[in-house]
JSON list of C-alpha atoms in Angstrom, two decimals:
[
{"chain": "V", "resi": 1, "resn": "MET", "atom": "CA", "xyz": [-10.95, -10.78, -4.65]},
{"chain": "V", "resi": 2, "resn": "ASP", "atom": "CA", "xyz": [-8.56, -13.52, -5.80]},
{"chain": "V", "resi": 3, "resn": "ASP", "atom": "CA", "xyz": [-4.81, -13.32, -5.14]},
{"chain": "V", "resi": 4, "resn": "GLY", "atom": "CA", "xyz": [-3.97, -12.08, -8.66]},
{"chain": "V", "resi": 5, "resn": "ARG", "atom": "CA", "xyz": [-6.33, -9.14, -8.26]},
{"chain": "V", "resi": 6, "resn": "VAL", "atom": "CA", "xyz": [-5.01, -8.44, -4.76]},
{"chain": "V", "resi": 7, "resn": "TRP", "atom": "CA", "xyz": [-1.47, -7.99, -6.08]},
{"chain": "V", "resi": 8, "resn": "ALA", "atom": "CA", "xyz": [-2.58, -5.95, -9.10]},
{"chain": "V", "resi": 9, "resn": "PHE", "atom": "CA", "xyz": [-4.59, -3.71, -6.74]},
{"chain": "V", "resi": 10, "resn": "GLU", "atom": "CA", "xyz": [-1.58, -3.21, -4.45]},
{"chain": "V", "resi": 11, "resn": "GLU", "atom": "CA", "xyz": [0.81, -2.53, -7.34]},
{"chain": "V", "resi": 12, "resn": "SER", "atom": "CA", "xyz": [-1.59, 0.09, -8.69]},
{"chain": "V", "resi": 13, "resn": "LEU", "atom": "CA", "xyz": [-1.32, 1.97, -5.40]},
{"chain": "V", "resi": 14, "resn": "TRP", "atom": "CA", "xyz": [2.42, 2.35, -5.98]},
{"chain": "V", "resi": 15, "resn": "THR", "atom": "CA", "xyz": [2.26, 3.29, -9.66]},
{"chain": "V", "resi": 16, "resn": "GLY", "atom": "CA", "xyz": [-1.16, 4.88, -10.22]},
{"chain": "V", "resi": 17, "resn": "ASP", "atom": "CA", "xyz": [-1.79, 8.61, -10.28]},
{"chain": "V", "resi": 18, "resn": "ALA", "atom": "CA", "xyz": [-2.98, 10.63, -7.28]},
{"chain": "V", "resi": 19, "resn": "GLU", "atom": "CA", "xyz": [-6.65, 10.41, -8.29]},
{"chain": "V", "resi": 20, "resn": "HIS", "atom": "CA", "xyz": [-6.44, 6.60, -8.53]},
{"chain": "V", "resi": 21, "resn": "TYR", "atom": "CA", "xyz": [-4.76, 6.50, -5.12]},
{"chain": "V", "resi": 22, "resn": "ARG", "atom": "CA", "xyz": [-7.41, 8.71, -3.50]},
{"chain": "V", "resi": 23, "resn": "ALA", "atom": "CA", "xyz": [-10.17, 6.50, -4.91]},
{"chain": "V", "resi": 24, "resn": "LEU", "atom": "CA", "xyz": [-8.78, 3.35, -3.26]},
{"chain": "V", "resi": 25, "resn": "ILE", "atom": "CA", "xyz": [-7.85, 4.67, 0.19]},
{"chain": "V", "resi": 26, "resn": "ASP", "atom": "CA", "xyz": [-10.60, 4.64, 2.81]},
{"chain": "V", "resi": 27, "resn": "ASP", "atom": "CA", "xyz": [-11.33, 7.86, 4.74]},
{"chain": "V", "resi": 28, "resn": "GLU", "atom": "CA", "xyz": [-10.65, 5.90, 7.94]},
{"chain": "V", "resi": 29, "resn": "CYS", "atom": "CA", "xyz": [-7.31, 4.49, 6.75]},
{"chain": "V", "resi": 30, "resn": "LEU", "atom": "CA", "xyz": [-4.37, 4.45, 9.17]},
{"chain": "V", "resi": 31, "resn": "MET", "atom": "CA", "xyz": [-0.81, 4.49, 7.82]},
{"chain": "V", "resi": 32, "resn": "VAL", "atom": "CA", "xyz": [2.68, 4.23, 9.20]},
{"chain": "V", "resi": 33, "resn": "LEU", "atom": "CA", "xyz": [5.26, 5.56, 6.74]},
{"chain": "V", "resi": 34, "resn": "PRO", "atom": "CA", "xyz": [9.04, 5.96, 7.16]},
{"chain": "V", "resi": 35, "resn": "HIS", "atom": "CA", "xyz": [8.99, 9.77, 7.23]},
{"chain": "V", "resi": 36, "resn": "PRO", "atom": "CA", "xyz": [7.48, 12.39, 9.57]},
{"chain": "V", "resi": 37, "resn": "PRO", "atom": "CA", "xyz": [4.89, 12.53, 10.91]},
{"chain": "V", "resi": 38, "resn": "PHE", "atom": "CA", "xyz": [5.16, 8.69, 10.61]},
{"chain": "V", "resi": 39, "resn": "VAL", "atom": "CA", "xyz": [1.65, 7.86, 11.88]},
{"chain": "V", "resi": 40, "resn": "MET", "atom": "CA", "xyz": [-1.19, 9.27, 9.80]},
{"chain": "V", "resi": 41, "resn": "GLY", "atom": "CA", "xyz": [-4.88, 8.80, 9.39]},
{"chain": "V", "resi": 42, "resn": "GLY", "atom": "CA", "xyz": [-7.58, 9.50, 6.85]},
{"chain": "V", "resi": 43, "resn": "ALA", "atom": "CA", "xyz": [-7.10, 12.54, 4.62]},
{"chain": "V", "resi": 44, "resn": "GLU", "atom": "CA", "xyz": [-3.61, 13.20, 6.04]},
{"chain": "V", "resi": 45, "resn": "ALA", "atom": "CA", "xyz": [-2.47, 9.74, 4.89]},
{"chain": "V", "resi": 46, "resn": "VAL", "atom": "CA", "xyz": [-3.98, 10.19, 1.43]},
{"chain": "V", "resi": 47, "resn": "ALA", "atom": "CA", "xyz": [-2.42, 13.64, 1.02]},
{"chain": "V", "resi": 48, "resn": "ALA", "atom": "CA", "xyz": [1.02, 12.46, 2.19]},
{"chain": "V", "resi": 49, "resn": "VAL", "atom": "CA", "xyz": [1.23, 9.82, -0.50]},
{"chain": "V", "resi": 50, "resn": "ALA", "atom": "CA", "xyz": [-0.90, 11.35, -3.25]},
{"chain": "V", "resi": 51, "resn": "ASP", "atom": "CA", "xyz": [1.27, 14.47, -3.32]},
{"chain": "V", "resi": 52, "resn": "THR", "atom": "CA", "xyz": [4.52, 12.57, -3.91]},
{"chain": "V", "resi": 53, "resn": "PRO", "atom": "CA", "xyz": [5.81, 11.51, -7.34]},
{"chain": "V", "resi": 54, "resn": "ARG", "atom": "CA", "xyz": [4.58, 8.05, -8.29]},
{"chain": "V", "resi": 55, "resn": "TRP", "atom": "CA", "xyz": [6.87, 5.08, -8.90]},
{"chain": "V", "resi": 56, "resn": "SER", "atom": "CA", "xyz": [7.41, 3.86, -12.47]},
{"chain": "V", "resi": 57, "resn": "THR", "atom": "CA", "xyz": [7.70, 0.22, -11.43]},
{"chain": "V", "resi": 58, "resn": "VAL", "atom": "CA", "xyz": [7.40, -1.86, -8.30]},
{"chain": "V", "resi": 59, "resn": "GLU", "atom": "CA", "xyz": [8.51, -5.45, -7.84]},
{"chain": "V", "resi": 60, "resn": "ILE", "atom": "CA", "xyz": [6.50, -7.22, -5.16]},
{"chain": "V", "resi": 61, "resn": "SER", "atom": "CA", "xyz": [7.99, -10.36, -3.56]},
{"chain": "V", "resi": 62, "resn": "GLU", "atom": "CA", "xyz": [7.69, -12.39, -0.35]},
{"chain": "V", "resi": 63, "resn": "LYS", "atom": "CA", "xyz": [3.92, -12.24, -0.86]},
{"chain": "V", "resi": 64, "resn": "GLN", "atom": "CA", "xyz": [1.51, -13.42, 1.83]},
{"chain": "V", "resi": 65, "resn": "VAL", "atom": "CA", "xyz": [-2.28, -13.14, 1.83]},
{"chain": "V", "resi": 66, "resn": "SER", "atom": "CA", "xyz": [-4.66, -13.79, 4.72]},
{"chain": "V", "resi": 67, "resn": "ARG", "atom": "CA", "xyz": [-8.45, -13.65, 4.78]},
{"chain": "V", "resi": 68, "resn": "PRO", "atom": "CA", "xyz": [-9.31, -13.66, 8.50]},
{"chain": "V", "resi": 69, "resn": "GLN", "atom": "CA", "xyz": [-13.02, -13.05, 7.86]},
{"chain": "V", "resi": 70, "resn": "GLU", "atom": "CA", "xyz": [-15.45, -12.35, 5.05]},
{"chain": "V", "resi": 71, "resn": "GLY", "atom": "CA", "xyz": [-14.80, -8.94, 3.50]},
{"chain": "V", "resi": 72, "resn": "LEU", "atom": "CA", "xyz": [-11.32, -8.48, 4.98]},
{"chain": "V", "resi": 73, "resn": "ILE", "atom": "CA", "xyz": [-7.96, -9.13, 3.27]},
{"chain": "V", "resi": 74, "resn": "VAL", "atom": "CA", "xyz": [-4.58, -8.72, 4.97]},
{"chain": "V", "resi": 75, "resn": "ILE", "atom": "CA", "xyz": [-1.38, -8.79, 2.92]},
{"chain": "V", "resi": 76, "resn": "ALA", "atom": "CA", "xyz": [2.34, -8.62, 3.68]},
{"chain": "V", "resi": 77, "resn": "TYR", "atom": "CA", "xyz": [5.14, -8.31, 1.15]},
{"chain": "V", "resi": 78, "resn": "LYS", "atom": "CA", "xyz": [8.46, -6.79, 0.15]},
{"chain": "V", "resi": 79, "resn": "ALA", "atom": "CA", "xyz": [8.39, -3.89, -2.34]},
{"chain": "V", "resi": 80, "resn": "ALA", "atom": "CA", "xyz": [11.26, -2.72, -4.53]},
{"chain": "V", "resi": 81, "resn": "ALA", "atom": "CA", "xyz": [10.19, 0.49, -6.28]},
{"chain": "V", "resi": 82, "resn": "ARG", "atom": "CA", "xyz": [11.93, 2.46, -9.02]},
{"chain": "V", "resi": 83, "resn": "GLY", "atom": "CA", "xyz": [11.09, 5.84, -10.49]},
{"chain": "V", "resi": 84, "resn": "GLU", "atom": "CA", "xyz": [12.62, 8.31, -12.87]},
{"chain": "V", "resi": 85, "resn": "GLY", "atom": "CA", "xyz": [14.83, 10.75, -11.01]},
{"chain": "V", "resi": 86, "resn": "LYS", "atom": "CA", "xyz": [14.24, 8.98, -7.69]},
{"chain": "V", "resi": 87, "resn": "ALA", "atom": "CA", "xyz": [16.53, 6.80, -5.61]},
{"chain": "V", "resi": 88, "resn": "PRO", "atom": "CA", "xyz": [15.40, 3.14, -5.54]},
{"chain": "V", "resi": 89, "resn": "TYR", "atom": "CA", "xyz": [13.23, 2.32, -2.52]},
{"chain": "V", "resi": 90, "resn": "GLU", "atom": "CA", "xyz": [12.68, -0.95, -0.68]},
{"chain": "V", "resi": 91, "resn": "ALA", "atom": "CA", "xyz": [10.41, -1.76, 2.24]},
{"chain": "V", "resi": 92, "resn": "HIS", "atom": "CA", "xyz": [8.52, -4.58, 3.87]},
{"chain": "V", "resi": 93, "resn": "CYS", "atom": "CA", "xyz": [4.85, -3.63, 3.86]},
{"chain": "V", "resi": 94, "resn": "THR", "atom": "CA", "xyz": [1.42, -4.60, 5.10]},
{"chain": "V", "resi": 95, "resn": "SER", "atom": "CA", "xyz": [-1.98, -3.52, 3.85]},
{"chain": "V", "resi": 96, "resn": "VAL", "atom": "CA", "xyz": [-5.50, -4.34, 4.96]},
{"chain": "V", "resi": 97, "resn": "TYR", "atom": "CA", "xyz": [-8.48, -4.06, 2.61]},
{"chain": "V", "resi": 98, "resn": "ARG", "atom": "CA", "xyz": [-12.14, -4.10, 3.52]},
{"chain": "V", "resi": 99, "resn": "ARG", "atom": "CA", "xyz": [-14.96, -4.77, 1.12]},
{"chain": "V", "resi": 100, "resn": "LEU", "atom": "CA", "xyz": [-17.59, -2.04, 0.92]},
{"chain": "V", "resi": 101, "resn": "ALA", "atom": "CA", "xyz": [-19.79, -3.70, -1.70]},
{"chain": "V", "resi": 102, "resn": "HIS", "atom": "CA", "xyz": [-19.50, -6.41, -4.34]},
{"chain": "V", "resi": 103, "resn": "ASP", "atom": "CA", "xyz": [-16.13, -5.91, -6.06]},
{"chain": "V", "resi": 104, "resn": "GLU", "atom": "CA", "xyz": [-15.52, -2.60, -4.21]},
{"chain": "V", "resi": 105, "resn": "TRP", "atom": "CA", "xyz": [-12.51, -2.59, -1.89]},
{"chain": "V", "resi": 106, "resn": "ARG", "atom": "CA", "xyz": [-10.69, 0.15, 0.06]},
{"chain": "V", "resi": 107, "resn": "VAL", "atom": "CA", "xyz": [-7.39, 0.21, 1.94]},
{"chain": "V", "resi": 108, "resn": "VAL", "atom": "CA", "xyz": [-7.98, 0.71, 5.69]},
{"chain": "V", "resi": 109, "resn": "GLN", "atom": "CA", "xyz": [-4.38, 0.17, 6.85]},
{"chain": "V", "resi": 110, "resn": "HIS", "atom": "CA", "xyz": [-0.93, 0.39, 5.26]},
{"chain": "V", "resi": 111, "resn": "GLN", "atom": "CA", "xyz": [2.55, 0.25, 6.78]},
{"chain": "V", "resi": 112, "resn": "GLN", "atom": "CA", "xyz": [6.08, 0.42, 5.31]},
{"chain": "V", "resi": 113, "resn": "THR", "atom": "CA", "xyz": [9.28, -0.63, 7.06]},
{"chain": "V", "resi": 114, "resn": "PRO", "atom": "CA", "xyz": [12.46, 0.09, 5.07]},
{"chain": "V", "resi": 115, "resn": "PRO", "atom": "CA", "xyz": [15.55, -2.02, 5.80]},
{"chain": "V", "resi": 116, "resn": "LEU", "atom": "CA", "xyz": [17.46, -0.98, 8.89]},
{"chain": "V", "resi": 117, "resn": "THR", "atom": "CA", "xyz": [20.75, 0.76, 8.32]},
{"chain": "V", "resi": 118, "resn": "VAL", "atom": "CA", "xyz": [23.36, -0.19, 10.86]},
{"chain": "V", "resi": 119, "resn": "THR", "atom": "CA", "xyz": [25.95, 2.45, 11.64]},
{"chain": "V", "resi": 120, "resn": "PRO", "atom": "CA", "xyz": [29.22, 1.58, 13.42]}
]
């Protein structure tokens, strides 16, 4: 998968509907999200995100792509998401995709780290 498709794939995970999301997340996926229970795997990770309202737009910046071996893509980036009736959301993220077959990829890891808020 070339870089353009990588970023379109990742953006679709933020803005696509729940069915689209479920289709692209591997059953063995591990996620770390900024809300309880924080660390999730498999169906729990899919349900946690698929059951939340989707974002209308996401701006992806600070993009990095690594291909450490055939059939594995690791990405890191900053996301700025906006949605109707939702507070804007920003996070630094990573995702790992594995290829199952020609042109068939699934997310096996995803992590989001929102900016730290410093309190006096």
